[in-house]
Backbone as numpy.savetxt, mean C-alpha at the origin, in Angstrom:
# Nx Ny Nz CAx CAy CAz Cx Cy Cz
2.36 -18.75 2.10 1.52 -19.39 1.12 2.41 -19.78 -0.06
2.18 -20.95 -0.59 2.96 -21.44 -1.72 2.02 -21.74 -2.87
2.39 -21.26 -4.07 1.64 -21.55 -5.27 2.41 -22.58 -6.09
1.79 -23.70 -6.37 2.36 -24.69 -7.27 1.58 -24.59 -8.57
2.16 -23.91 -9.55 1.45 -23.68 -10.80 2.45 -23.47 -11.94
1.99 -23.70 -13.15 2.82 -23.46 -14.32 2.55 -22.07 -14.90
1.61 -21.35 -14.32 1.26 -20.01 -14.79 2.35 -19.04 -14.34
2.85 -18.18 -15.24 3.89 -17.22 -14.86 3.39 -16.25 -13.77
4.30 -15.84 -12.88 3.93 -14.94 -11.79 3.36 -13.62 -12.31
3.88 -13.13 -13.44 3.37 -11.89 -14.00 1.88 -11.99 -14.32
1.47 -13.14 -14.78 0.06 -13.35 -15.10 -0.76 -13.57 -13.84
-0.19 -14.24 -12.85 -0.91 -14.49 -11.60 -1.26 -13.19 -10.88
-0.30 -12.26 -10.85 -0.48 -11.04 -10.08 -0.78 -9.82 -10.96
-1.22 -10.06 -12.18 -1.56 -8.97 -13.08 -2.73 -8.17 -12.51
-2.55 -6.86 -12.42 -3.61 -6.01 -11.90 -3.62 -5.89 -10.39
-2.68 -6.52 -9.69 -2.66 -6.42 -8.23 -2.37 -4.99 -7.81
-1.51 -4.32 -8.52 -1.21 -2.91 -8.27 -1.47 -2.15 -9.56
-2.07 -0.98 -9.44 -2.27 -0.19 -10.64 -0.94 0.40 -11.08
-0.65 0.30 -12.35 0.63 0.76 -12.85 0.60 2.22 -13.30
-0.53 2.90 -13.13 -0.64 4.28 -13.56 0.14 5.25 -12.69
0.24 4.99 -11.43 0.93 5.88 -10.50 2.12 5.17 -9.88
3.11 5.94 -9.52 4.27 5.40 -8.82 3.97 5.37 -7.33
4.45 4.36 -6.66 4.30 4.28 -5.21 5.30 5.22 -4.55
4.89 5.83 -3.46 5.74 6.74 -2.70 5.84 6.26 -1.27
6.96 6.54 -0.64 7.12 6.28 0.78 6.92 7.60 1.50
5.99 7.63 2.45 5.71 8.85 3.20 5.71 8.54 4.69
6.05 9.56 5.48 6.01 9.45 6.94 4.81 10.24 7.43
3.86 9.55 8.04 2.65 10.17 8.55 2.49 9.75 10.01
2.43 10.72 10.90 2.26 10.46 12.34 3.28 9.47 12.87
4.51 9.57 12.42 5.57 8.69 12.90 5.55 7.30 12.29
4.75 7.09 11.25 4.68 5.79 10.58 5.17 5.93 9.15
6.09 5.07 8.76 6.57 5.05 7.38 5.71 4.06 6.62
5.09 4.54 5.54 4.22 3.66 4.76 4.43 3.91 3.27
4.09 2.92 2.49 4.14 3.03 1.04 2.71 3.28 0.57
2.54 4.35 -0.21 1.21 4.74 -0.65 1.18 4.94 -2.16
-0.01 4.86 -2.71 -0.26 5.18 -4.12 -1.04 6.48 -4.15
-0.45 7.57 -4.67 -1.15 8.85 -4.70 -2.44 8.79 -5.52
-3.47 9.44 -5.01 -4.74 9.57 -5.72 -4.94 11.05 -6.03
-6.12 11.42 -6.44 -6.39 12.82 -6.74 -6.43 13.65 -5.47
-6.00 14.89 -5.60 -6.04 15.81 -4.47 -4.99 15.45 -3.42
-5.38 15.50 -2.17 -4.47 15.22 -1.06 -4.69 13.82 -0.50
-5.15 12.90 -1.29 -5.45 11.55 -0.80 -4.47 10.54 -1.38
-4.33 9.43 -0.66 -3.48 8.33 -1.11 -4.06 7.02 -0.59
-3.80 5.95 -1.31 -4.23 4.60 -0.91 -3.01 3.89 -0.33
-3.17 3.31 0.85 -2.07 2.61 1.51 -1.80 1.29 0.80
-0.53 1.07 0.46 -0.12 -0.21 -0.12 0.37 -1.12 1.00
1.27 -0.58 1.85 1.75 -1.37 2.98 2.41 -0.46 4.00
2.44 -0.93 5.24 3.15 -0.23 6.31 4.57 -0.75 6.35
5.53 0.17 6.40 6.93 -0.22 6.39 7.55 -0.18 7.78
7.22 0.85 8.56 7.80 0.99 9.90 6.80 1.74 10.77
6.31 1.06 11.80 5.35 1.69 12.70 5.24 0.84 13.97
4.60 1.37 15.02 4.36 0.57 16.22 3.49 -0.64 15.88
3.70 -1.72 16.59 3.00 -2.97 16.28 1.48 -2.86 16.36
0.96 -2.04 17.27 -0.50 -1.94 17.40 -1.15 -1.27 16.20
-0.40 -0.52 15.40 -0.96 0.14 14.21 -1.30 -0.86 13.11
-0.66 -2.02 13.11 -0.96 -3.04 12.11 -2.39 -3.58 12.27
-2.93 -3.50 13.49 -4.28 -3.99 13.75 -5.35 -2.93 13.55
-4.95 -1.69 13.33 -5.89 -0.59 13.15 -6.42 -0.61 11.72
-7.74 -0.78 11.53 -8.29 -0.84 10.17 -8.10 0.45 9.38
-7.87 1.57 10.04 -7.64 2.83 9.33 -6.33 2.81 8.55
-5.41 1.93 8.92 -4.11 1.83 8.25 -3.94 0.51 7.51
-5.03 -0.17 7.20 -4.97 -1.43 6.48 -4.66 -1.17 5.01
-4.00 -2.10 4.33 -3.75 -1.93 2.89 -5.07 -1.71 2.15
-5.09 -0.71 1.28 -6.29 -0.36 0.54 -7.05 0.79 1.14
-6.76 1.16 2.38 -7.43 2.28 3.03 -6.96 3.59 2.40
-7.87 4.54 2.27 -7.55 5.84 1.71 -7.32 6.83 2.84
-6.22 7.57 2.77 -5.86 8.53 3.81 -5.63 9.90 3.17
-5.67 10.94 3.99 -5.32 12.29 3.56 -3.88 12.55 3.97
-3.12 13.22 3.09 -1.73 13.55 3.42 -1.26 14.72 2.58
-0.19 15.35 3.04 0.46 16.42 2.30 1.73 15.88 1.69
2.00 16.22 0.45 3.21 15.74 -0.23 4.44 16.44 0.28
């Protein structure tokens, strides 16, 4: 996708990621993913970094999905 605009990228994507928490890379069930820690043992998936191709189609691992994990 290409954006042709005079609006700065910082303004275009403002609020896309919450800046309150740092993103972490975690390995869960053999999948490396980038997550945003939430309260307790939960995290929100930002993106999958390394996993089997069929996991990309699984809605449980879609960006924005909340998962349980141990730090």
